[in-house]
């Protein structure tokens, strides 16, 4: 995929956007929310965005316009309602006043101090994205438009210290299980470690699995959509445990499609994660216990 944004609008001109240092910048594959993915450059929240924009004329053509501008936009889009888009950041630079272009022309731009408070995110029902948008305004013809998306990520320092999480699940006089996770906050390449203790087993357990569930809440007011998706399932045990048995857990996160935990982003969406421990007995009855965990970005990428 090219990291140049371009869109041909009619036979008169083409717009190319090139970001400064794009070849050496880290990149991330992001979904467009339409079933396609794009490899996009990563910027941290405090970084400026600069580059060049070029208008390339068709041979023998001129371009009459009412002005040329470039915008850096941060927007939250509800994917199930394309009319519901909220721009939380928008900075405009006027590149050219009304006139006529008789040859190709290149412009430089630099958004040195633009507010990028949130991470880029594409989920089931919501997308938060940043993009550069060039508009060549014309009087008697459709405007010429071009966009270039980019990814914004923030990183966090590991918590100074964390205590383990201990919980119990049971059925009176039938089942008593205690399970323990080593901590509650994990970076996206971390390893979840834990132990499961069977203190009382009077029902026949067939198997046990651990799943990571992502819950996304998107929208405002009465138009809130809640969706859950199971990202992975990990078989902990296949067969019946006995009283006093201890089963270790080890789940590597690096191969799972995770994002950081997001809480009330611009009061429009939240993303939370849960560890779901499920036991199934020989009559296919299911017993489960959930524990919320927090994920964060330790490194860009």
Short mmCIF file of C-alpha atoms in Angstrom, two decimals:
data_model
loop_
_atom_site.label_atom_id
_atom_site.label_comp_id
_atom_site.label_asym_id
_atom_site.label_seq_id
_atom_site.Cartn_x
_atom_site.Cartn_y
_atom_site.Cartn_z
CA UNK A 1 0.00 0.00 0.00
CA UNK A 2 1.20 3.50 -0.76
CA UNK A 3 1.48 6.03 2.02
CA UNK A 4 0.62 8.79 -0.39
CA UNK A 5 -2.95 10.06 -0.21
CA UNK A 6 -4.36 10.75 -3.64
CA UNK A 7 -7.69 11.05 -5.34
CA UNK A 8 -8.26 11.87 -8.97
CA UNK A 9 -11.30 14.10 -9.46
CA UNK A 10 -11.95 14.60 -13.15
CA UNK A 11 -9.23 14.91 -15.77
CA UNK A 12 -7.74 18.21 -14.60
CA UNK A 13 -5.60 17.45 -11.53
CA UNK A 14 -4.38 14.89 -9.02
CA UNK A 15 -3.45 15.54 -5.37
CA UNK A 16 -0.56 13.74 -3.63
CA UNK A 17 0.13 13.98 0.11
CA UNK A 18 3.49 12.87 1.48
CA UNK A 19 4.29 12.84 5.20
CA UNK A 20 7.74 13.84 6.43
CA UNK A 21 9.91 10.84 7.39
CA UNK A 22 7.18 8.35 6.55
CA UNK A 23 9.59 5.68 5.29
CA UNK A 24 11.38 5.40 8.64
CA UNK A 25 8.30 5.72 10.83
CA UNK A 26 6.68 2.73 12.58
CA UNK A 27 3.49 1.58 10.90
CA UNK A 28 0.37 -0.29 11.96
CA UNK A 29 -2.23 -2.17 9.96
CA UNK A 30 -5.63 -0.65 10.69
CA UNK A 31 -9.10 -1.69 9.62
CA UNK A 32 -11.18 0.84 7.72
CA UNK A 33 -14.38 -0.52 9.20
CA UNK A 34 -15.38 -1.70 5.70
CA UNK A 35 -13.58 -5.03 5.66
CA UNK A 36 -10.29 -3.64 4.30
CA UNK A 37 -7.04 -2.77 6.08
CA UNK A 38 -4.37 -0.15 5.48
CA UNK A 39 -0.77 0.12 6.66
CA UNK A 40 -0.53 3.56 8.27
CA UNK A 41 2.26 5.57 9.94
CA UNK A 42 2.16 5.90 13.73
CA UNK A 43 2.39 9.22 15.57
CA UNK A 44 2.47 9.78 19.31
CA UNK A 45 -0.09 12.11 20.84
CA UNK A 46 2.43 14.95 21.32
CA UNK A 47 4.06 14.74 17.87
CA UNK A 48 3.50 17.26 15.11
CA UNK A 49 2.43 16.22 11.62
CA UNK A 50 4.24 17.73 8.63
CA UNK A 51 4.84 17.01 4.98
CA UNK A 52 4.17 18.20 1.47
CA UNK A 53 1.11 18.31 -0.74
CA UNK A 54 1.45 18.40 -4.51
CA UNK A 55 -1.13 19.22 -7.15
CA UNK A 56 -0.29 17.53 -10.44
CA UNK A 57 -2.11 18.90 -13.48
CA UNK A 58 -3.12 16.81 -16.44
CA UNK A 59 -1.05 17.59 -19.56
CA UNK A 60 -2.20 20.77 -21.24
CA UNK A 61 -4.68 21.60 -18.48
CA UNK A 62 -5.01 24.51 -16.09
CA UNK A 63 -6.87 24.55 -12.77
CA UNK A 64 -9.14 27.39 -11.75
CA UNK A 65 -9.99 27.33 -8.05
CA UNK A 66 -11.49 29.37 -5.23
CA UNK A 67 -8.85 28.35 -2.69
CA UNK A 68 -6.77 25.39 -1.51
CA UNK A 69 -6.61 24.21 2.10
CA UNK A 70 -5.40 21.27 4.18
CA UNK A 71 -6.98 20.12 7.44
CA UNK A 72 -5.87 17.75 10.19
CA UNK A 73 -9.01 16.14 11.57
CA UNK A 74 -9.68 13.85 14.51
CA UNK A 75 -13.13 12.27 14.34
CA UNK A 76 -15.28 9.64 16.04
CA UNK A 77 -17.57 7.79 13.63
CA UNK A 78 -20.42 5.44 14.47
CA UNK A 79 -20.06 2.67 11.89
CA UNK A 80 -23.75 1.74 11.99
CA UNK A 81 -24.74 5.37 11.39
CA UNK A 82 -22.47 7.19 8.95
CA UNK A 83 -24.31 10.47 9.60
CA UNK A 84 -23.23 10.37 13.25
CA UNK A 85 -19.67 11.73 13.08
CA UNK A 86 -18.14 14.00 15.71
CA UNK A 87 -14.95 15.97 15.02
CA UNK A 88 -13.08 16.57 18.27
CA UNK A 89 -10.02 18.06 16.56
CA UNK A 90 -9.88 20.18 13.41
CA UNK A 91 -7.06 22.49 12.41
CA UNK A 92 -7.04 24.21 9.01
CA UNK A 93 -4.19 25.77 7.01
CA UNK A 94 -5.01 27.86 3.96
CA UNK A 95 -2.43 27.08 1.28
CA UNK A 96 -3.63 29.21 -1.61
CA UNK A 97 -6.20 31.93 -2.21
CA UNK A 98 -8.43 31.95 -5.28
CA UNK A 99 -6.55 31.85 -8.57
CA UNK A 100 -5.41 29.69 -11.46
CA UNK A 101 -2.69 27.01 -11.56
CA UNK A 102 -0.96 26.62 -14.93
CA UNK A 103 1.60 24.02 -13.78
CA UNK A 104 2.19 21.49 -11.01
CA UNK A 105 2.68 23.06 -7.59
CA UNK A 106 3.94 21.78 -4.26
CA UNK A 107 3.03 23.10 -0.81
CA UNK A 108 4.55 22.42 2.61
CA UNK A 109 2.45 22.03 5.74
CA UNK A 110 3.27 21.65 9.43
CA UNK A 111 0.73 20.99 12.18
CA UNK A 112 3.21 21.39 15.02
CA UNK A 113 0.84 21.80 17.94
CA UNK A 114 -2.36 19.97 17.12
CA UNK A 115 -4.38 18.35 19.90
CA UNK A 116 -4.42 14.54 19.52
CA UNK A 117 -5.82 13.43 22.88
CA UNK A 118 -7.05 9.92 21.99
CA UNK A 119 -5.69 6.75 20.41
CA UNK A 120 -6.83 5.60 16.97
CA UNK A 121 -9.34 2.76 17.26
CA UNK A 122 -11.56 0.66 14.98
CA UNK A 123 -14.13 -1.56 16.66
CA UNK A 124 -17.41 -3.27 15.88
CA UNK A 125 -19.54 -0.14 15.95
CA UNK A 126 -17.21 2.83 16.33
CA UNK A 127 -14.04 4.20 14.80
CA UNK A 128 -11.75 6.95 16.01
CA UNK A 129 -9.45 8.16 13.28
CA UNK A 130 -7.10 10.99 12.32
CA UNK A 131 -6.62 12.12 8.74
CA UNK A 132 -5.28 14.91 6.59
CA UNK A 133 -7.81 16.30 4.14
CA UNK A 134 -6.97 18.50 1.14
CA UNK A 135 -9.77 20.50 -0.48
CA UNK A 136 -9.42 22.36 -3.76
CA UNK A 137 -12.60 24.45 -3.95
CA UNK A 138 -14.03 25.06 -7.41
CA UNK A 139 -16.96 27.18 -8.54
CA UNK A 140 -18.50 25.31 -11.43
CA UNK A 141 -17.11 21.81 -10.91
CA UNK A 142 -16.94 19.37 -8.01
CA UNK A 143 -14.25 20.11 -5.44
CA UNK A 144 -11.04 18.07 -5.67
CA UNK A 145 -10.50 16.10 -2.44
CA UNK A 146 -7.72 13.91 -1.07
CA UNK A 147 -7.20 12.23 2.30
CA UNK A 148 -4.28 10.61 4.10
CA UNK A 149 -4.94 8.68 7.32
CA UNK A 150 -2.50 8.27 10.16
CA UNK A 151 -2.48 6.36 13.44
CA UNK A 152 -2.13 8.02 16.84
CA UNK A 153 -0.94 5.94 19.80
CA UNK A 154 -0.04 6.73 23.39
CA UNK A 155 2.16 4.68 25.69
CA UNK A 156 2.02 4.18 29.45
CA UNK A 157 4.57 3.28 32.08
CA UNK A 158 4.05 -0.05 33.89
CA UNK A 159 2.34 0.32 37.28
CA UNK A 160 4.98 0.51 40.06
CA UNK A 161 3.50 -2.47 41.89
CA UNK A 162 0.47 -4.70 41.54
CA UNK A 163 -1.12 -7.21 43.85
CA UNK A 164 -2.55 -10.47 42.57
CA UNK A 165 -6.27 -11.03 42.03
CA UNK A 166 -7.92 -13.82 44.04
CA UNK A 167 -11.52 -14.95 43.57
CA UNK A 168 -13.70 -17.92 44.42
CA UNK A 169 -16.49 -19.65 42.56
CA UNK A 170 -18.61 -22.45 43.87
CA UNK A 171 -21.85 -24.32 44.29
CA UNK A 172 -22.77 -25.19 47.85
CA UNK A 173 -21.61 -28.70 48.81
CA UNK A 174 -20.74 -29.47 45.16
CA UNK A 175 -17.91 -27.28 43.90
CA UNK A 176 -15.44 -24.84 45.40
CA UNK A 177 -12.72 -23.34 43.23
CA UNK A 178 -10.26 -20.57 44.01
CA UNK A 179 -8.38 -18.90 41.20
CA UNK A 180 -5.62 -16.34 41.17
CA UNK A 181 -4.17 -14.05 38.50
CA UNK A 182 -0.76 -12.47 39.03
CA UNK A 183 -1.99 -8.88 38.41
CA UNK A 184 -4.82 -6.80 36.94
CA UNK A 185 -2.96 -4.58 34.45
CA UNK A 186 -1.08 -6.02 31.46
CA UNK A 187 0.70 -4.49 28.49
CA UNK A 188 -0.27 -5.75 25.05
CA UNK A 189 2.72 -8.11 24.72
CA UNK A 190 2.50 -9.42 28.28
CA UNK A 191 1.85 -12.91 29.65
CA UNK A 192 -1.07 -13.65 31.96
CA UNK A 193 -0.04 -16.02 34.72
CA UNK A 194 -2.40 -17.65 37.18
CA UNK A 195 -3.37 -20.69 39.21
CA UNK A 196 -6.62 -22.55 39.77
CA UNK A 197 -7.15 -24.47 43.01
CA UNK A 198 -9.86 -27.15 43.31
CA UNK A 199 -10.85 -27.14 46.98
CA UNK A 200 -14.03 -29.20 46.60
CA UNK A 201 -15.10 -31.28 43.58
CA UNK A 202 -18.33 -33.28 43.78
CA UNK A 203 -19.50 -32.81 40.22
CA UNK A 204 -17.87 -34.30 37.14
CA UNK A 205 -16.03 -31.54 35.27
CA UNK A 206 -15.50 -32.34 31.58
CA UNK A 207 -13.24 -29.45 30.62
CA UNK A 208 -12.30 -25.89 31.48
CA UNK A 209 -11.31 -22.93 29.30
CA UNK A 210 -10.16 -19.34 29.69
CA UNK A 211 -11.36 -16.68 27.23
CA UNK A 212 -10.62 -13.00 26.69
CA UNK A 213 -13.74 -10.98 25.99
CA UNK A 214 -13.82 -7.44 24.62
CA UNK A 215 -16.86 -5.32 25.44
CA UNK A 216 -17.46 -2.20 23.40
CA UNK A 217 -20.03 0.42 24.34
CA UNK A 218 -20.62 3.10 21.69
CA UNK A 219 -23.01 6.00 21.36
CA UNK A 220 -24.62 8.65 23.53
CA UNK A 221 -27.89 9.05 25.38
CA UNK A 222 -30.50 6.49 24.36
CA UNK A 223 -28.51 5.50 21.24
CA UNK A 224 -25.91 3.33 22.97
CA UNK A 225 -24.87 0.02 21.39
CA UNK A 226 -23.17 -2.65 23.50
CA UNK A 227 -21.29 -5.47 21.78
CA UNK A 228 -19.13 -8.29 23.13
CA UNK A 229 -16.72 -10.46 21.18
CA UNK A 230 -14.58 -13.37 22.27
CA UNK A 231 -11.04 -12.76 21.06
CA UNK A 232 -9.52 -16.09 22.03
CA UNK A 233 -10.21 -19.29 23.93
CA UNK A 234 -7.53 -21.21 25.78
CA UNK A 235 -8.15 -24.75 27.02
CA UNK A 236 -7.00 -24.98 30.61
CA UNK A 237 -7.97 -28.58 31.35
CA UNK A 238 -9.50 -31.56 29.57
CA UNK A 239 -10.71 -34.16 32.05
CA UNK A 240 -11.94 -34.35 35.62
CA UNK A 241 -9.96 -32.59 38.36
CA UNK A 242 -9.64 -33.93 41.88
CA UNK A 243 -9.80 -32.21 45.23
CA UNK A 244 -6.57 -30.44 46.09
CA UNK A 245 -5.39 -30.18 42.48
CA UNK A 246 -3.73 -26.95 41.30
CA UNK A 247 -3.65 -26.07 37.59
CA UNK A 248 -1.29 -23.34 36.34
CA UNK A 249 -2.34 -20.77 33.71
CA UNK A 250 -0.09 -19.14 31.14
CA UNK A 251 -1.62 -17.04 28.35
CA UNK A 252 0.56 -15.10 25.89
CA UNK A 253 -1.06 -11.87 24.69
CA UNK A 254 1.26 -10.95 21.81
CA UNK A 255 -0.65 -13.03 19.23
CA UNK A 256 -4.09 -11.68 20.21
CA UNK A 257 -5.70 -8.69 18.50
CA UNK A 258 -5.91 -6.41 21.54
CA UNK A 259 -6.16 -2.66 22.06
CA UNK A 260 -5.65 -0.73 25.26
CA UNK A 261 -8.59 -0.37 27.62
CA UNK A 262 -10.50 2.83 26.87
CA UNK A 263 -12.88 4.39 29.38
CA UNK A 264 -15.43 6.94 28.17
CA UNK A 265 -13.47 8.37 25.23
CA UNK A 266 -14.95 11.81 24.65
CA UNK A 267 -18.08 10.43 26.39
CA UNK A 268 -18.80 8.48 23.18
CA UNK A 269 -17.34 5.00 23.58
CA UNK A 270 -15.59 2.64 25.98
CA UNK A 271 -13.63 -0.58 25.46
CA UNK A 272 -13.15 -3.02 28.34
CA UNK A 273 -11.63 -6.48 28.63
CA UNK A 274 -12.53 -9.47 30.77
CA UNK A 275 -11.00 -12.83 31.56
CA UNK A 276 -13.80 -15.41 31.43
CA UNK A 277 -13.15 -18.74 33.13
CA UNK A 278 -15.65 -21.43 32.06
CA UNK A 279 -16.13 -24.93 33.47
CA UNK A 280 -18.35 -27.48 31.68
CA UNK A 281 -19.62 -30.61 33.42
CA UNK A 282 -20.60 -33.94 31.84
CA UNK A 283 -24.19 -32.75 31.46
CA UNK A 284 -22.92 -29.69 29.55
CA UNK A 285 -23.85 -27.29 32.30
CA UNK A 286 -21.57 -24.28 32.33
CA UNK A 287 -20.13 -22.47 35.32
CA UNK A 288 -18.20 -19.28 34.79
CA UNK A 289 -16.54 -16.36 36.54
CA UNK A 290 -15.41 -13.09 34.95
CA UNK A 291 -12.70 -10.70 36.02
CA UNK A 292 -12.02 -7.34 34.38
CA UNK A 293 -8.40 -6.67 33.43
CA UNK A 294 -6.77 -3.52 32.07
CA UNK A 295 -4.58 -3.50 28.97
CA UNK A 296 -2.20 -0.68 28.05
CA UNK A 297 0.39 0.15 25.40
CA UNK A 298 3.94 -0.17 26.65
CA UNK A 299 5.50 0.39 23.21
CA UNK A 300 4.35 1.79 19.89
CA UNK A 301 3.35 -0.60 17.15
#
